[in-house]
Every structure is written in C-alpha cells, then in structure tokens.
mmCIF file of C-alpha atoms in Angstrom:
data_model
loop_
_atom_site.group_PDB
_atom_site.id
_atom_site.type_symbol
_atom_site.label_atom_id
_atom_site.label_comp_id
_atom_site.label_asym_id
_atom_site.label_seq_id
_atom_site.Cartn_x
_atom_site.Cartn_y
_atom_site.Cartn_z
ATOM 1 C CA MET O 29 -16.193 45.249 16.261
ATOM 2 C CA GLU O 30 -14.805 44.964 19.767
ATOM 3 C CA ALA O 31 -17.705 47.034 21.112
ATOM 4 C CA LYS O 32 -20.234 44.670 19.519
ATOM 5 C CA GLY O 33 -18.405 41.577 20.826
ATOM 6 C CA CYS O 34 -17.562 40.253 17.357
ATOM 7 C CA ALA O 35 -13.792 40.475 17.712
ATOM 8 C CA LYS O 36 -11.244 40.071 20.457
ATOM 9 C CA PRO O 37 -9.073 43.024 21.401
ATOM 10 C CA ILE O 38 -5.690 42.761 19.692
ATOM 11 C CA VAL O 39 -2.504 44.746 19.414
ATOM 12 C CA TRP O 40 -2.638 46.405 16.017
ATOM 13 C CA LYS O 41 1.040 47.381 16.144
ATOM 14 C CA GLU O 42 2.089 43.864 15.170
ATOM 15 C CA SER O 43 -0.756 43.090 12.769
ATOM 16 C CA ARG O 44 1.083 44.037 9.573
ATOM 17 C CA ARG O 45 4.101 41.982 10.540
ATOM 18 C CA TYR O 46 1.911 39.014 11.464
ATOM 19 C CA PHE O 47 -0.036 39.056 8.187
ATOM 20 C CA TYR O 48 3.150 39.606 6.142
ATOM 21 C CA TRP O 49 4.793 36.474 7.560
ATOM 22 C CA ALA O 50 1.552 34.477 7.499
ATOM 23 C CA THR O 51 1.082 35.299 3.808
ATOM 24 C CA ARG O 52 4.711 34.590 2.988
ATOM 25 C CA ALA O 53 4.562 31.212 4.777
ATOM 26 C CA ARG O 54 1.322 30.316 2.997
ATOM 27 C CA VAL O 55 2.769 31.186 -0.422
ATOM 28 C CA ALA O 56 5.944 29.167 0.280
ATOM 29 C CA ARG O 57 3.865 26.195 1.448
ATOM 30 C CA SER O 58 1.629 26.405 -1.627
ATOM 31 C CA ASN O 59 4.649 26.590 -3.958
ATOM 32 C CA ALA O 60 6.253 23.558 -2.331
ATOM 33 C CA LEU O 61 3.034 21.550 -2.408
ATOM 34 C CA ALA O 62 2.482 22.468 -6.070
ATOM 35 C CA GLN O 63 5.751 20.728 -6.996
ATOM 36 C CA LEU O 64 4.977 17.416 -5.279
ATOM 37 C CA PRO O 65 1.926 16.155 -7.247
ATOM 38 C CA ALA O 66 3.996 15.765 -10.420
ATOM 39 C CA ALA O 67 6.298 13.394 -8.552
ATOM 40 C CA SER O 68 3.626 11.350 -6.804
ATOM 41 C CA PRO O 69 0.245 11.795 -8.486
ATOM 42 C CA SER O 70 -1.258 8.724 -6.843
ATOM 43 C CA LYS O 71 -0.641 9.991 -3.314
ATOM 44 C CA PRO O 72 -3.334 12.089 -1.601
ATOM 45 C CA ARG O 73 -2.782 15.726 -0.671
ATOM 46 C CA GLU O 74 -2.662 14.865 3.047
ATOM 47 C CA TYR O 75 0.292 12.540 2.423
ATOM 48 C CA ARG O 76 2.188 15.261 0.544
ATOM 49 C CA GLU O 77 1.434 17.831 3.265
ATOM 50 C CA GLN O 78 2.661 15.451 5.977
ATOM 51 C CA LEU O 79 5.780 14.696 3.944
ATOM 52 C CA LEU O 80 6.515 18.399 3.521
ATOM 53 C CA TYR O 81 6.012 19.027 7.228
ATOM 54 C CA GLU O 82 8.339 16.148 8.121
ATOM 55 C CA LEU O 83 11.027 17.429 5.774
ATOM 56 C CA CYS O 84 11.225 20.865 7.350
ATOM 57 C CA GLY O 85 9.805 20.352 10.795
ATOM 58 C CA VAL O 86 6.963 22.816 10.353
ATOM 59 C CA ASN O 87 3.293 22.384 11.144
ATOM 60 C CA GLY O 88 0.244 24.548 11.688
ATOM 61 C CA LYS O 89 1.557 25.794 15.037
ATOM 62 C CA THR O 90 5.039 26.816 13.877
ATOM 63 C CA ASP O 91 5.780 30.531 13.898
ATOM 64 C CA HIS O 92 5.033 31.957 10.438
ATOM 65 C CA GLN O 93 8.441 33.612 10.068
ATOM 66 C CA ILE O 94 10.263 30.357 10.850
ATOM 67 C CA ALA O 95 7.968 28.325 8.598
ATOM 68 C CA ALA O 96 8.429 30.766 5.702
ATOM 69 C CA GLY O 97 12.209 30.639 6.028
ATOM 70 C CA ARG O 98 12.349 26.854 6.143
ATOM 71 C CA LEU O 99 9.933 26.337 3.272
ATOM 72 C CA GLU O 100 11.564 28.952 1.039
ATOM 73 C CA ASN O 101 15.011 27.440 1.549
ATOM 74 C CA LEU O 102 13.966 23.827 1.051
ATOM 75 C CA ASP O 103 15.395 22.213 -2.089
ATOM 76 C CA LEU O 104 12.794 19.734 -3.272
ATOM 77 C CA SER O 105 14.627 18.512 -6.398
ATOM 78 C CA PRO O 106 16.201 15.391 -4.790
ATOM 79 C CA ILE O 107 12.916 14.575 -3.071
ATOM 80 C CA ILE O 108 10.958 14.943 -6.302
ATOM 81 C CA ALA O 109 13.448 12.724 -8.140
ATOM 82 C CA LEU O 110 13.133 10.071 -5.436
ATOM 83 C CA LEU O 111 9.335 10.234 -5.470
ATOM 84 C CA LYS O 112 9.246 9.966 -9.268
ATOM 85 C CA GLY O 113 11.463 6.891 -9.122
ATOM 86 C CA GLU O 114 9.277 5.285 -6.458
ATOM 87 C CA ASN O 115 6.171 6.088 -8.492
ATOM 88 C CA VAL O 116 7.613 4.470 -11.628
ATOM 89 C CA VAL O 117 8.660 1.386 -9.676
ATOM 90 C CA HIS O 118 5.185 0.987 -8.171
ATOM 91 C CA GLN O 119 3.548 1.393 -11.580
ATOM 92 C CA PHE O 120 5.684 -1.268 -13.191
ATOM 93 C CA LEU O 121 5.766 -3.850 -10.412
ATOM 94 C CA GLY O 122 2.362 -5.153 -11.418
ATOM 95 C CA ASP O 123 3.414 -6.105 -14.964
ATOM 96 C CA ARG O 124 6.760 -7.856 -14.536
ATOM 97 C CA LYS O 125 6.777 -9.627 -17.923
ATOM 98 C CA SER O 126 6.529 -6.311 -19.770
ATOM 99 C CA ILE O 127 9.280 -4.883 -17.599
ATOM 100 C CA ILE O 128 11.641 -7.733 -18.389
ATOM 101 C CA ASP O 129 10.884 -7.550 -22.126
ATOM 102 C CA GLY O 130 11.436 -3.788 -22.161
ATOM 103 C CA PHE O 131 14.608 -4.116 -20.126
ATOM 104 C CA VAL O 132 16.035 -6.689 -22.545
ATOM 105 C CA ARG O 133 15.319 -4.346 -25.464
ATOM 106 C CA LEU O 134 16.895 -1.458 -23.566
ATOM 107 C CA VAL O 135 20.064 -3.427 -22.826
ATOM 108 C CA ASP O 136 20.523 -4.073 -26.548
ATOM 109 C CA HIS O 137 21.035 -0.326 -27.042
ATOM 110 C CA LEU O 138 23.578 0.177 -24.230
ATOM 111 C CA SER O 139 27.332 0.439 -24.651
ATOM 112 C CA GLU O 140 29.597 -2.222 -23.157
ATOM 113 C CA ASP O 141 30.504 0.036 -20.212
ATOM 114 C CA GLU O 142 26.850 0.738 -19.490
ATOM 115 C CA LYS O 143 26.033 -2.973 -19.705
ATOM 116 C CA ALA O 144 28.799 -3.729 -17.211
ATOM 117 C CA THR O 145 27.435 -1.085 -14.853
ATOM 118 C CA VAL O 146 23.902 -2.487 -15.101
ATOM 119 C CA LEU O 147 25.172 -6.036 -14.575
ATOM 120 C CA ALA O 148 27.112 -4.984 -11.482
ATOM 121 C CA ALA O 149 24.033 -3.198 -10.140
ATOM 122 C CA LEU O 150 21.884 -6.269 -10.736
ATOM 123 C CA ARG O 151 24.341 -8.461 -8.874
ATOM 124 C CA ASN O 152 24.297 -6.111 -5.889
ATOM 125 C CA THR O 153 20.507 -5.828 -5.586
ATOM 126 C CA ASN O 154 17.982 -7.979 -3.825
ATOM 127 C CA ALA O 155 16.333 -10.469 -6.189
ATOM 128 C CA SER O 156 12.861 -9.812 -4.787
ATOM 129 C CA PRO O 157 12.258 -6.106 -4.319
ATOM 130 C CA GLY O 158 9.681 -5.311 -1.702
ATOM 131 C CA ARG O 159 7.507 -2.331 -1.154
ATOM 132 C CA SER O 160 9.203 0.658 0.350
ATOM 133 C CA ASP O 161 7.777 3.757 1.930
ATOM 134 C CA PRO O 162 9.324 6.898 0.357
ATOM 135 C CA ARG O 163 9.243 8.573 3.759
ATOM 136 C CA THR O 164 11.983 6.221 4.960
ATOM 137 C CA HIS O 165 14.327 7.825 2.434
ATOM 138 C CA PHE O 166 13.676 11.275 3.803
ATOM 139 C CA SER O 167 15.362 10.937 7.175
ATOM 140 C CA TYR O 168 18.478 12.419 5.594
ATOM 141 C CA PHE O 169 16.561 15.411 4.290
ATOM 142 C CA THR O 170 14.672 15.918 7.556
ATOM 143 C CA ASP O 171 17.907 16.007 9.535
ATOM 144 C CA ASN O 172 19.616 18.336 7.045
ATOM 145 C CA CYS O 173 16.843 20.846 6.315
ATOM 146 C CA VAL O 174 18.391 24.253 5.628
ATOM 147 C CA VAL O 175 17.301 27.015 7.984
ATOM 148 C CA LEU O 176 18.668 30.525 7.716
#
C-alpha cells in the first residue's frame, strides 16, 4: 500500500501495542457511556460524552493507554445517583401541585424520626429551588479522578 501511495509508512513494531490500547480505551469509553443514559435520558449523547471527558480529563487526543486506565478506574455510581436525582427534580418541577400532594401522602407513612429529619431538611433548604447544572456538582469528581 505504501508503494501505491495509499498509506503512509509506519513503524509496525508498535502497531499491536497501539491497537491494543486504542481498543481497550474505546471499550472502556463505551462501557462508561452506556451507564449514563439511564441516569439522564433527556440529555443528548454529546452532553454525556463531554461530562465523561470532564470527569477524567480525557479527550480524543489523550494517549490511549492513559485514557483506558482513567476510564476503567472511574467509579460512576455517585455520578449516576446525582444525575438520576437531578433528572427526577427536573421532571417534577413542572407539576408542583402533584408534588406537594404526593409529599403529604408520603409524610403520613414516615416514622416520627424520619418526619423530624425531613422537617429539619426543609427548614435548611431554599424556599425557591432554581435550576442547577449537574456539571457544577462534578468538580469534586474531576479533581479526584483515580488514575493508576
């Protein structure tokens, strides 16, 4: 292929290593991205990709071996829990009357200790919740991404 001008000359000694790490990084990225849609189904794929890249500090130009290591060692469970919570909040903010009715029914089934905890939480929260960007919650995770 080099003789015909279809391919550039390359060093074949490193080709297996390159493709091994490229494949491993791609599989790790795909596995991580497959977990995120369940947590935030309304968000587009580009948003989830950008979020994943911000969490681990990888992008398309990062060395494949480094990217594979970071993505394989990333624990997405707290991020998924946070995204699910944000998704539920955004779904319910439009219908506040139903939320209040459901909350009142829920409180009827709580123990006294749980009611006290909920009451204390309500006293400590802002009365008018605003929109929040889930990415603002990820600065902790971005700074503490595990790399081995």
